[in-house]
mmCIF file of C-alpha atoms in Angstrom:
data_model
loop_
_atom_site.group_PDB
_atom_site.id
_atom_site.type_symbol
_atom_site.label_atom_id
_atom_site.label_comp_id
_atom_site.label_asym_id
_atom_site.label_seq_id
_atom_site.Cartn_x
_atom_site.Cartn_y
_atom_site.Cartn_z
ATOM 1 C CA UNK A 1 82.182 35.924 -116.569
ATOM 2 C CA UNK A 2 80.402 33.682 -119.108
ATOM 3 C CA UNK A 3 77.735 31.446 -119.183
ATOM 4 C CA UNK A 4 77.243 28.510 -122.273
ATOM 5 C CA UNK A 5 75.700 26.260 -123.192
ATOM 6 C CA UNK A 6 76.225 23.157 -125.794
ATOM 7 C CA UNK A 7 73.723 20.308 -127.031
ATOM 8 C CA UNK A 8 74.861 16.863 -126.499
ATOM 9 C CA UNK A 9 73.519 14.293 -128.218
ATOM 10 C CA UNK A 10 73.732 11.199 -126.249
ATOM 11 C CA UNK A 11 72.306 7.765 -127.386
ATOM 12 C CA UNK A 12 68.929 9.638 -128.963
ATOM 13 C CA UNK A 13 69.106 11.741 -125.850
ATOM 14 C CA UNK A 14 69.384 15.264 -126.135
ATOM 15 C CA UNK A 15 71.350 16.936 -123.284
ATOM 16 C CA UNK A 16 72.185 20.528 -122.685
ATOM 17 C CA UNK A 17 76.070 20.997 -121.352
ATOM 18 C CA UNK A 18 76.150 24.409 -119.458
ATOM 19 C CA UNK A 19 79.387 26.024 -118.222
ATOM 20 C CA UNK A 20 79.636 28.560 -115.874
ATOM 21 C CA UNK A 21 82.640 30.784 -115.402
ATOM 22 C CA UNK A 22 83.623 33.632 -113.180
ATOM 23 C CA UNK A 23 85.805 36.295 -113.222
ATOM 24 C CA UNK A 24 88.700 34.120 -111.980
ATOM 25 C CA UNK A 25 88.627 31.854 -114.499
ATOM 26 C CA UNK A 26 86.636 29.125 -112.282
ATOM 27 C CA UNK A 27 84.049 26.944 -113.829
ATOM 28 C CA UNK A 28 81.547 24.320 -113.171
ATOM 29 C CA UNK A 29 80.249 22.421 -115.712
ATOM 30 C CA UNK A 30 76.647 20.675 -115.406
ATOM 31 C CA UNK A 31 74.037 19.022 -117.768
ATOM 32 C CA UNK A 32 70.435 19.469 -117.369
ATOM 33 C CA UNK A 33 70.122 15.839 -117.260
ATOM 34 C CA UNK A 34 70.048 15.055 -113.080
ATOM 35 C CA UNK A 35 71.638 18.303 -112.483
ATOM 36 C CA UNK A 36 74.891 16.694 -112.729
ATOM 37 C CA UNK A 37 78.109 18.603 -112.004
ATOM 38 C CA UNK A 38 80.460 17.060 -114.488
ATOM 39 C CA UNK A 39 83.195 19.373 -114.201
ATOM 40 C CA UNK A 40 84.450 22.015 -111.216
ATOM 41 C CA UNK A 41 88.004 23.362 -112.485
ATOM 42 C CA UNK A 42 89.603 25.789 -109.370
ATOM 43 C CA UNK A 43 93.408 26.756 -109.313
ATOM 44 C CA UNK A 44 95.818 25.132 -107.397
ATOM 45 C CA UNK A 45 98.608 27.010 -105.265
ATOM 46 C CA UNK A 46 100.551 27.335 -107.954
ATOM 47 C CA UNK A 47 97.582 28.916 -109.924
ATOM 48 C CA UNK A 48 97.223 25.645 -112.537
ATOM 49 C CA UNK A 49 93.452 25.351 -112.865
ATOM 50 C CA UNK A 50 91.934 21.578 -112.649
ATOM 51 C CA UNK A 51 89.568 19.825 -112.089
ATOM 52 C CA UNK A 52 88.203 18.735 -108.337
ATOM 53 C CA UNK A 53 85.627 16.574 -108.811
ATOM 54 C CA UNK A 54 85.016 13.021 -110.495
ATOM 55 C CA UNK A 55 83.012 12.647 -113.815
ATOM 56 C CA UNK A 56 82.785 9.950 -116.763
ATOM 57 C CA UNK A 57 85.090 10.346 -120.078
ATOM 58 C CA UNK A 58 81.528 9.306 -121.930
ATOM 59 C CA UNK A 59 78.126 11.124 -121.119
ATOM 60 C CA UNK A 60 75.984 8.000 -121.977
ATOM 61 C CA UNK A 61 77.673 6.563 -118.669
ATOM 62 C CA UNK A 62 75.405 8.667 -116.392
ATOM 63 C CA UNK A 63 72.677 7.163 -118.183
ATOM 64 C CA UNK A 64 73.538 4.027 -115.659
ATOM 65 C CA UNK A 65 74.981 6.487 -112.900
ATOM 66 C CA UNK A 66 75.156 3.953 -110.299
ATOM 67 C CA UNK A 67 77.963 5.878 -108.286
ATOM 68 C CA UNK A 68 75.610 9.094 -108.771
ATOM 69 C CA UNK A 69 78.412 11.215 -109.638
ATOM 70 C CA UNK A 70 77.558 14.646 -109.815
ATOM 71 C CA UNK A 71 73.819 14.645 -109.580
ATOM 72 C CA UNK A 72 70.993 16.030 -107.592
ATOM 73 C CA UNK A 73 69.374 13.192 -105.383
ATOM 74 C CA UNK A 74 65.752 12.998 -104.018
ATOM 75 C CA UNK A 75 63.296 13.250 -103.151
ATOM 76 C CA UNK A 76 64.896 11.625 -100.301
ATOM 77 C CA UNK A 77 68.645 11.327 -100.215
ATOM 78 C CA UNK A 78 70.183 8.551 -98.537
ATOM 79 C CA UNK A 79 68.206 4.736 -97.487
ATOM 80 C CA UNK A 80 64.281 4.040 -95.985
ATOM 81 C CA UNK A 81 64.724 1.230 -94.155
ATOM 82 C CA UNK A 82 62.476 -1.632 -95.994
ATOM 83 C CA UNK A 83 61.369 0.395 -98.252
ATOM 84 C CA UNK A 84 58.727 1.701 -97.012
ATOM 85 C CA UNK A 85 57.269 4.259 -94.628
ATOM 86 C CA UNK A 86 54.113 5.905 -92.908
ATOM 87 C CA UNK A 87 52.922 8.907 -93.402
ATOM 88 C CA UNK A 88 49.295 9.836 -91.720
ATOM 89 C CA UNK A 89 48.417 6.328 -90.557
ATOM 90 C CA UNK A 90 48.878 5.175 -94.556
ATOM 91 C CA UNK A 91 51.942 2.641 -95.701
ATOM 92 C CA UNK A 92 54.325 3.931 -98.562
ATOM 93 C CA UNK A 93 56.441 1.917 -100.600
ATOM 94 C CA UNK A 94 58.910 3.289 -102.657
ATOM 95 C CA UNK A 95 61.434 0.926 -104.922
ATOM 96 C CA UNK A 96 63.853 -1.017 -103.224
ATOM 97 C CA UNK A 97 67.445 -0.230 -104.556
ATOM 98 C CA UNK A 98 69.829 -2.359 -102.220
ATOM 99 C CA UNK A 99 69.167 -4.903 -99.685
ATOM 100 C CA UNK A 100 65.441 -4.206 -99.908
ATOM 101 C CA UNK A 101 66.047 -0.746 -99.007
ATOM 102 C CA UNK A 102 65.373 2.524 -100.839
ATOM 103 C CA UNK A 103 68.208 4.288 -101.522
ATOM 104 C CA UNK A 104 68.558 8.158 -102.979
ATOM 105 C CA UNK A 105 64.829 8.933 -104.138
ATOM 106 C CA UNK A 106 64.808 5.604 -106.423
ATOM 107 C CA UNK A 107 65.159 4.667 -109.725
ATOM 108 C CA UNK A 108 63.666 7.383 -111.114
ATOM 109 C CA UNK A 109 64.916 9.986 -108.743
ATOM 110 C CA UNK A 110 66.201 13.299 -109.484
ATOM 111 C CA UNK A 111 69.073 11.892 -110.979
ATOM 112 C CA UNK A 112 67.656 10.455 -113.994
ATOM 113 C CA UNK A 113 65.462 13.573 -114.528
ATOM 114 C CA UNK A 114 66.034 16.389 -117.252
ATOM 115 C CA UNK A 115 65.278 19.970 -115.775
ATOM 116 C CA UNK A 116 64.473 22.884 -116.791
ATOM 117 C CA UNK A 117 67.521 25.757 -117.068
ATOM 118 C CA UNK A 118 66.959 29.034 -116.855
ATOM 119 C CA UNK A 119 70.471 30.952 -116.622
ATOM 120 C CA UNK A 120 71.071 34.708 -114.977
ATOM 121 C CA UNK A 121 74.295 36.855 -115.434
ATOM 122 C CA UNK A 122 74.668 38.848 -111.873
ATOM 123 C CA UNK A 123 77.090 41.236 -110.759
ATOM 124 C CA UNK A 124 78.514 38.908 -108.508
ATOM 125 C CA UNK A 125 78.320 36.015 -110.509
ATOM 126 C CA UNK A 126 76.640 33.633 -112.629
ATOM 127 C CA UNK A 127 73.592 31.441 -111.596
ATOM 128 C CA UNK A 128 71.576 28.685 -113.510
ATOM 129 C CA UNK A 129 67.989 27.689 -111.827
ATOM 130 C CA UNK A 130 66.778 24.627 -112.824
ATOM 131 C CA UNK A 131 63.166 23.331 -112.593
ATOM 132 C CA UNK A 132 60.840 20.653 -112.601
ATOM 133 C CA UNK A 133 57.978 18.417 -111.421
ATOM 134 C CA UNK A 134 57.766 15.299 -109.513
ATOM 135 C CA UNK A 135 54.431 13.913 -109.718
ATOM 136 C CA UNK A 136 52.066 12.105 -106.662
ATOM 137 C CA UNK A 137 53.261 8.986 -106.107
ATOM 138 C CA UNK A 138 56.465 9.334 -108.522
ATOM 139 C CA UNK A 139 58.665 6.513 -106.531
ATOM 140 C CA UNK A 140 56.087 5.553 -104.652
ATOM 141 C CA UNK A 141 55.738 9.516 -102.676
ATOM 142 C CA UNK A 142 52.634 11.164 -101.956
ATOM 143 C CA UNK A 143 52.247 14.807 -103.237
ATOM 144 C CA UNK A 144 53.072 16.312 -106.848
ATOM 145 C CA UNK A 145 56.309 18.414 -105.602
ATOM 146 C CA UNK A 146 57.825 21.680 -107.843
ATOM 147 C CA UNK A 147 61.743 21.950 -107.265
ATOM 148 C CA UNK A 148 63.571 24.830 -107.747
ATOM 149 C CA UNK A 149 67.065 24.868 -107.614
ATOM 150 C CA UNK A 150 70.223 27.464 -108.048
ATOM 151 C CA UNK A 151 73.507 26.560 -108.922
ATOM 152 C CA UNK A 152 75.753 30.146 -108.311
ATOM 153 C CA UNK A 153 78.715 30.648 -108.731
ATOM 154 C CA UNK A 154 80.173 34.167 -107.786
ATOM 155 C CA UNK A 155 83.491 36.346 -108.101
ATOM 156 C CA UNK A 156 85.034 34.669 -104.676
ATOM 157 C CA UNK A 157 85.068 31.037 -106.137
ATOM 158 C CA UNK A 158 81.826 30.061 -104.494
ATOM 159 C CA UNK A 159 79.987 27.808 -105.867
ATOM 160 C CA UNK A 160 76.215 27.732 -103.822
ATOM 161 C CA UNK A 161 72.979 25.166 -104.207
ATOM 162 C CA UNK A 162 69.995 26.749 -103.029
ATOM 163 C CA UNK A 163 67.258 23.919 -103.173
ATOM 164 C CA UNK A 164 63.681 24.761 -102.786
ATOM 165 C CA UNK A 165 60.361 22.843 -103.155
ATOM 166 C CA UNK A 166 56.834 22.615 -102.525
ATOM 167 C CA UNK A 167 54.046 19.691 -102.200
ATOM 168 C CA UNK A 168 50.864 19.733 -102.342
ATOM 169 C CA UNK A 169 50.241 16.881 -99.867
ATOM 170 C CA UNK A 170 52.286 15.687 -96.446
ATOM 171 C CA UNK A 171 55.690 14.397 -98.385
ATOM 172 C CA UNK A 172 59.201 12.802 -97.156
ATOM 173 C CA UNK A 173 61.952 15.224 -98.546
ATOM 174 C CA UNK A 174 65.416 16.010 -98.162
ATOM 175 C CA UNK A 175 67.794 16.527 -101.219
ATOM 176 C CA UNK A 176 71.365 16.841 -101.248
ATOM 177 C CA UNK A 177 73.995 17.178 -104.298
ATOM 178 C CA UNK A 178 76.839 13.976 -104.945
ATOM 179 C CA UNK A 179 79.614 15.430 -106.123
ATOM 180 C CA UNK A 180 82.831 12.990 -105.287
ATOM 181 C CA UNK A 181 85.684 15.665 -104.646
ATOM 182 C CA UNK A 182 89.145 15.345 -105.098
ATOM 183 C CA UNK A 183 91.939 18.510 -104.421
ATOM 184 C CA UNK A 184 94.576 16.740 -105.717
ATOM 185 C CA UNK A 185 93.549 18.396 -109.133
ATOM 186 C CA UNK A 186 92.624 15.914 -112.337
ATOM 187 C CA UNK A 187 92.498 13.100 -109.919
ATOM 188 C CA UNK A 188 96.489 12.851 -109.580
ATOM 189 C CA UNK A 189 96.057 11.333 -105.886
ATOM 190 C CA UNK A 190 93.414 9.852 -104.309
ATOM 191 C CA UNK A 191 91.675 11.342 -101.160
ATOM 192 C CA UNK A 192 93.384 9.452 -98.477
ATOM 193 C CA UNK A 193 95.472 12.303 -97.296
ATOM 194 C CA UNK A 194 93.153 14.946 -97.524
ATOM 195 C CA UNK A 195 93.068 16.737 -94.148
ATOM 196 C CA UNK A 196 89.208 17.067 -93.096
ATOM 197 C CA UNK A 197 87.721 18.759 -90.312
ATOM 198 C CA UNK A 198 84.159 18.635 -89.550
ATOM 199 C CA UNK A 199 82.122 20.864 -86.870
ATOM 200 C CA UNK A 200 80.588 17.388 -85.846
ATOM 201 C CA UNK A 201 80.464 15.941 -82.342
ATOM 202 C CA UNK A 202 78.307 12.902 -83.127
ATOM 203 C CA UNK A 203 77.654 10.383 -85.939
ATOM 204 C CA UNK A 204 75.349 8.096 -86.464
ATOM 205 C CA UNK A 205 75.845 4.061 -85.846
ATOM 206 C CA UNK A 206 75.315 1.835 -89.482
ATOM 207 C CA UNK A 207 74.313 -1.586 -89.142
ATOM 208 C CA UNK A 208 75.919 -4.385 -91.768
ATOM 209 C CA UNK A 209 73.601 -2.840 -94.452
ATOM 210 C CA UNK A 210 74.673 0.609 -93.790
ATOM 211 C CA UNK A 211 70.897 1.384 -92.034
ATOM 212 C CA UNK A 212 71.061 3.118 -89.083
ATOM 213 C CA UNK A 213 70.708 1.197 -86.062
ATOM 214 C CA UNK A 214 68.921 4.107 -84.194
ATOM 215 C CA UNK A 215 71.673 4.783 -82.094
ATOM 216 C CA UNK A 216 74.242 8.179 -81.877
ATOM 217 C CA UNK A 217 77.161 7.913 -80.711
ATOM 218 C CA UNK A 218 80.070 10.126 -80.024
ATOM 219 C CA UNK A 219 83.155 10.953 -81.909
ATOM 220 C CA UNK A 220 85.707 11.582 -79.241
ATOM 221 C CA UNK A 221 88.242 8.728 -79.129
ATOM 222 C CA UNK A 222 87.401 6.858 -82.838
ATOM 223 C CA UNK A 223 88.768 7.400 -86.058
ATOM 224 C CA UNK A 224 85.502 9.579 -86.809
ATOM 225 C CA UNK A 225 86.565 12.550 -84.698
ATOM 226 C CA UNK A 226 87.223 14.956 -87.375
ATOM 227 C CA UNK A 227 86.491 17.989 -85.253
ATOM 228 C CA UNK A 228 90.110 19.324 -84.831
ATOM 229 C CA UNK A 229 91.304 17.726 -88.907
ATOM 230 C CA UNK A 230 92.468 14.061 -89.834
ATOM 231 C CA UNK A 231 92.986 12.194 -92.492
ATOM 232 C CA UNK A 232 90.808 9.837 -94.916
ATOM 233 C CA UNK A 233 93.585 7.652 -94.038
ATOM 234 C CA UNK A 234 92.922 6.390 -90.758
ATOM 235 C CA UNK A 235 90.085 4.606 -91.732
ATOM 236 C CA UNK A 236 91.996 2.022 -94.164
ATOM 237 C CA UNK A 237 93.530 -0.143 -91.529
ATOM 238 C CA UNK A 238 90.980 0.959 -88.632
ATOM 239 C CA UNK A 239 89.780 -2.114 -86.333
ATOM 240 C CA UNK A 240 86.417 -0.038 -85.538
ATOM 241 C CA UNK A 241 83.740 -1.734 -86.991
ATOM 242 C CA UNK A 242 81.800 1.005 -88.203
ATOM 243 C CA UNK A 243 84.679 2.106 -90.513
ATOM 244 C CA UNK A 244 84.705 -2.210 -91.304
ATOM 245 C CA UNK A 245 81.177 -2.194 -92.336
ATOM 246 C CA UNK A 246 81.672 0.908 -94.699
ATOM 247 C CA UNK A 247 84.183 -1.072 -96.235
ATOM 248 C CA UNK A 248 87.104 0.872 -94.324
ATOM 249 C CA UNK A 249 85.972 4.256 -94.760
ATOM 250 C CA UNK A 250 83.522 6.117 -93.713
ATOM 251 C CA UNK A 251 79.900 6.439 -95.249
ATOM 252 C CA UNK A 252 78.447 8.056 -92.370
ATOM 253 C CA UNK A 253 75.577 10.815 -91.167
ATOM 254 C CA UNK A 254 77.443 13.286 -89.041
ATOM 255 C CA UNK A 255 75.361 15.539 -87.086
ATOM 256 C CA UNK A 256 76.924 18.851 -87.157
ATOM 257 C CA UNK A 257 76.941 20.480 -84.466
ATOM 258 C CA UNK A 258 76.711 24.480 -85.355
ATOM 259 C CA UNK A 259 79.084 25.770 -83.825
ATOM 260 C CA UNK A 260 81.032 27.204 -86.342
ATOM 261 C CA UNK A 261 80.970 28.845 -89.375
ATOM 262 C CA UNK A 262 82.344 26.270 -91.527
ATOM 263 C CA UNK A 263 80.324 22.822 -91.144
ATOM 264 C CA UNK A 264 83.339 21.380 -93.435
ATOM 265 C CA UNK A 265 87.221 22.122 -93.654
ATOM 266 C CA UNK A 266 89.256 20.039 -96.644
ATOM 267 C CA UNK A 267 92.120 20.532 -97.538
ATOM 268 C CA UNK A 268 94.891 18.820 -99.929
ATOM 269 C CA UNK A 269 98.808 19.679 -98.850
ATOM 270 C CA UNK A 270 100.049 18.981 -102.181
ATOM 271 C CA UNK A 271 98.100 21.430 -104.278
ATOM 272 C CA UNK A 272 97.413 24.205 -101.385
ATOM 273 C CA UNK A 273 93.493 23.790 -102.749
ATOM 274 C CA UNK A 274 90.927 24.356 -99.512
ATOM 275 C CA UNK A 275 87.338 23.716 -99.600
ATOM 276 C CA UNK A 276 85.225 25.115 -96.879
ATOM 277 C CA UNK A 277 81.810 23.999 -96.735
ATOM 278 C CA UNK A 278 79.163 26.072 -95.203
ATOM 279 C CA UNK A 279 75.082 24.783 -94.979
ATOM 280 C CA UNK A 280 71.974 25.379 -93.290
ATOM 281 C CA UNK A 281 70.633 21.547 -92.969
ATOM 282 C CA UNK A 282 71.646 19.450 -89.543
ATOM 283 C CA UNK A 283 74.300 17.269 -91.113
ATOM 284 C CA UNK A 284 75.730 15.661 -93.963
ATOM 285 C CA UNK A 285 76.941 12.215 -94.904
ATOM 286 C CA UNK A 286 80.397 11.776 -95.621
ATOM 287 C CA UNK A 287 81.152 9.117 -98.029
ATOM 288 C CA UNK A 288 85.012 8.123 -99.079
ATOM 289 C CA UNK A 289 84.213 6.651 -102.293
ATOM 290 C CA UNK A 290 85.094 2.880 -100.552
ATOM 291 C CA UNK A 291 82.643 1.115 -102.796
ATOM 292 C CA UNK A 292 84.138 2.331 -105.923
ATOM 293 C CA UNK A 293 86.425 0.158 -108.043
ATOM 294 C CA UNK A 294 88.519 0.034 -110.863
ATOM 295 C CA UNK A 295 85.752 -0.714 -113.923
ATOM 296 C CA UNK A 296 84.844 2.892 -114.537
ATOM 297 C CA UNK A 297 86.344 5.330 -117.403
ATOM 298 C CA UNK A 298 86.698 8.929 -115.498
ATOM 299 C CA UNK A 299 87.463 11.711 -117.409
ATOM 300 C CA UNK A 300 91.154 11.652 -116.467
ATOM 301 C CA UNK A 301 91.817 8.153 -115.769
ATOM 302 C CA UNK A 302 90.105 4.888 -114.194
ATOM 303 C CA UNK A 303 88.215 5.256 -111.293
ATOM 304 C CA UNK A 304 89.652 3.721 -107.946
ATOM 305 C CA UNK A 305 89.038 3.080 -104.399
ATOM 306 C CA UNK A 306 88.917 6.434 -102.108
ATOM 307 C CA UNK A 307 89.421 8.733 -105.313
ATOM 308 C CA UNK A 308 86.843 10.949 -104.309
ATOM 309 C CA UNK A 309 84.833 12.180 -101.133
ATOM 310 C CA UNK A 310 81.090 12.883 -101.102
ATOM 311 C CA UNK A 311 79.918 15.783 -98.655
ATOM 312 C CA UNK A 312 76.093 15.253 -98.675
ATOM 313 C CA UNK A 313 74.142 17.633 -96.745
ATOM 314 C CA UNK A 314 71.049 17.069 -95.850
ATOM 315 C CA UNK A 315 68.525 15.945 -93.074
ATOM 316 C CA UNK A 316 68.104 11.941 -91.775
ATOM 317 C CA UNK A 317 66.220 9.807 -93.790
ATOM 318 C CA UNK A 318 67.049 7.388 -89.935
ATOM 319 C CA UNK A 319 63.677 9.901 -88.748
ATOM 320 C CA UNK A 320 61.250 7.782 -90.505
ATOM 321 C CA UNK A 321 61.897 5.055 -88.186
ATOM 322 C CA UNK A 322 63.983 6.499 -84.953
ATOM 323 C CA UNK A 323 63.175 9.561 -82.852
ATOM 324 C CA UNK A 324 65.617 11.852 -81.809
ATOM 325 C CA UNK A 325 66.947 12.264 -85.916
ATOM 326 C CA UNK A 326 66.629 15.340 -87.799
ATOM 327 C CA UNK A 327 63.447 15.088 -89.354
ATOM 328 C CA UNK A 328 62.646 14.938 -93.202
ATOM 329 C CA UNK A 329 58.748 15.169 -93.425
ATOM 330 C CA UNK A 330 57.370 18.556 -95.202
ATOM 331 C CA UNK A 331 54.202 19.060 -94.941
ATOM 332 C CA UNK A 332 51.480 20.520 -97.742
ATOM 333 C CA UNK A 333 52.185 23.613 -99.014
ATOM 334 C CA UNK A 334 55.558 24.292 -96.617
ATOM 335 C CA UNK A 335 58.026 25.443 -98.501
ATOM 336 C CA UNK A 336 61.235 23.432 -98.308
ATOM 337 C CA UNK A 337 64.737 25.481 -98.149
ATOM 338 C CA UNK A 338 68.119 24.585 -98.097
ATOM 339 C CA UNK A 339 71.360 26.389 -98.720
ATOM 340 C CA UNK A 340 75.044 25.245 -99.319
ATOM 341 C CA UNK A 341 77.925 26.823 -100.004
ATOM 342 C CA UNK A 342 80.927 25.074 -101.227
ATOM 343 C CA UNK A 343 84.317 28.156 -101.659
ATOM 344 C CA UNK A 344 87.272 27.372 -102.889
ATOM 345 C CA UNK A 345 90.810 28.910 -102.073
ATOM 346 C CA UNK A 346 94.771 27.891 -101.642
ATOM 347 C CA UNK A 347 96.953 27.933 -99.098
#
């Protein structure tokens, strides 16, 4: 097991480039810049090691990470309806990043921030925590908040973000990691016949603007019952118009439903690779890369339409506005803590 680290040097930026690597050979690549996993390289059934998830060719592109691949979001993942919120009978507004809405912490969210890394060799593995400071009203959110966050990865090809954070007044918070997966290994396929199961009964309704309408609905019967494995695949030609107004995938919150170990299943039948996700937080948003198009240099080859699938877990940004949503305020001096697991193996 190793752990380095290089200097990048990108457009008068200076970037650190840390690699992790276990006892199996597995490694995850991430720069202190936004936390961003560039690189996760896991065998395939056949024991060829590649990479799983999507990433530029160039580093200066995630200086204008639109498609946020790789990186730590917050302090709220996912949209606030108009922009805005209350919080103790006072009005918030944060920036408005699409349609008027907010939309993963901002701007200048935890994505465009450089931590810092402090790296640990364990026994079971090796671990990098990074740091840092958001202060009051950075994006518009009350309460200077201190992140800490672990990215492990041990001897059983599990790679684990432990996210933890305090503020010192009533905040908004949830944060979430997002990486855009692909199995197929160096992006060979896209993710359309990846078979996914998720431990989720119910999903929440998107309006045209992909804001939740305040509604939850069930899965049984649509193309978003995942909860005995289907494909990404369904979704392309589906009539249902919430896979229609994600652009014929899915983009959704599913609420999971904790009943099972695994909150996530994926698996890809050409290279045996399996991903089982396990978490602590209430649900995750599943997003099939449907917005992504053909203009971006990946590190393999062009990007494309479903090449990858985001597996954000977190908590509803939907509770600012609707009741009955898992909730995202943190008040002073709690201490937020979240947990997932993401392990690979073949079949």
């Amino acid at each position: 097991m190793t752990i380095t680290t290089k200097t990048l040097d990108v457009k008068g930026h200076n970037w650190q480039l840390f690699t992790l690597t276990n006892n199996n050979g597995m490694t995850v690549k991430f720069l202190d810049y936004g936390g961003i996993i560039t690189e996760i390289v896991t065998k395939d059934k056949a024991g060829k090691m590649e990479n799983v998830v999507l990433g530029y060719r160039d580093y200066e592109d995630y200086l204008n990470n639109k498609t946020y691949f790789g990186a730590l979001i917050g302090r709220v993942a996912g949209r606030i309806e108009g922009a805005s919120f209350v919080l103790n009978e006072e009005i918030y507004h944060v920036p408005e990043v699409e349609n008027g809405h907010s939309l993963h912490g901002g701007p200048g969210g935890l994505h465009t921030q450089v931590f810092k890394v402090e790296t640990i060799e364990h026994e079971k593995g090796v671990e990098a925590v990074l740091y840092h400071t958001s202060n009051d009203l950075d994006q518009g959110y009350p309460g200077t908040v201190t992140y800490k966050i672990s990215y492990l990865l041990t001897h059983d090809d599990t790679f684990t973000i432990s996210y933890e954070a305090v503020s010192t007044k009533d905040t908004l918070l949830t944060i979430t990691n997002h990486s855009y997966f692909n199995l197929s290994g160096d992006l060979k396929e896209t993710i359309l016949d990846h078979d996914i199961t998720l431990d989720a009964s119910q999903f929440v309704e998107l309006d045209d603007e992909l804001i939740p309408t305040g509604k939850i609905l069930p899965v049984t019967g649509t193309t978003f019952d995942f909860t005995h494995g289907r494909t990404v695949r369904g979704a392309v030609d589906s009539v249902d118009p919430q896979n229609k107004v994600a652009l014929n995938g899915y983009d959704h919150f599913f609420i999971f439903d904790h009943k099972k170990d695994a909150a996530v299943v994926v698996k890809d039948p050409k290279s045996g690779r399996k991903l089982t996700v396990t978490t602590d937080q209430p649900g995750m948003v599943m997003y099939t890369s449907n917005a992504l198009d053909d203009t971006l240099i990946l590190k393999e080859r062009q990007s494309e339409k479903y090449l990858g699938v985001c597996l954000e877990t977190q908590s509803s940004p939907a509770s600012v506005v609707h009741d009955g949503f898992p909730p995202i305020f943190l008040a002073k001096n709690d201490v937020y803590l979240s947990k997932t697991s993401f392990s690979f193996e073949t079949e």
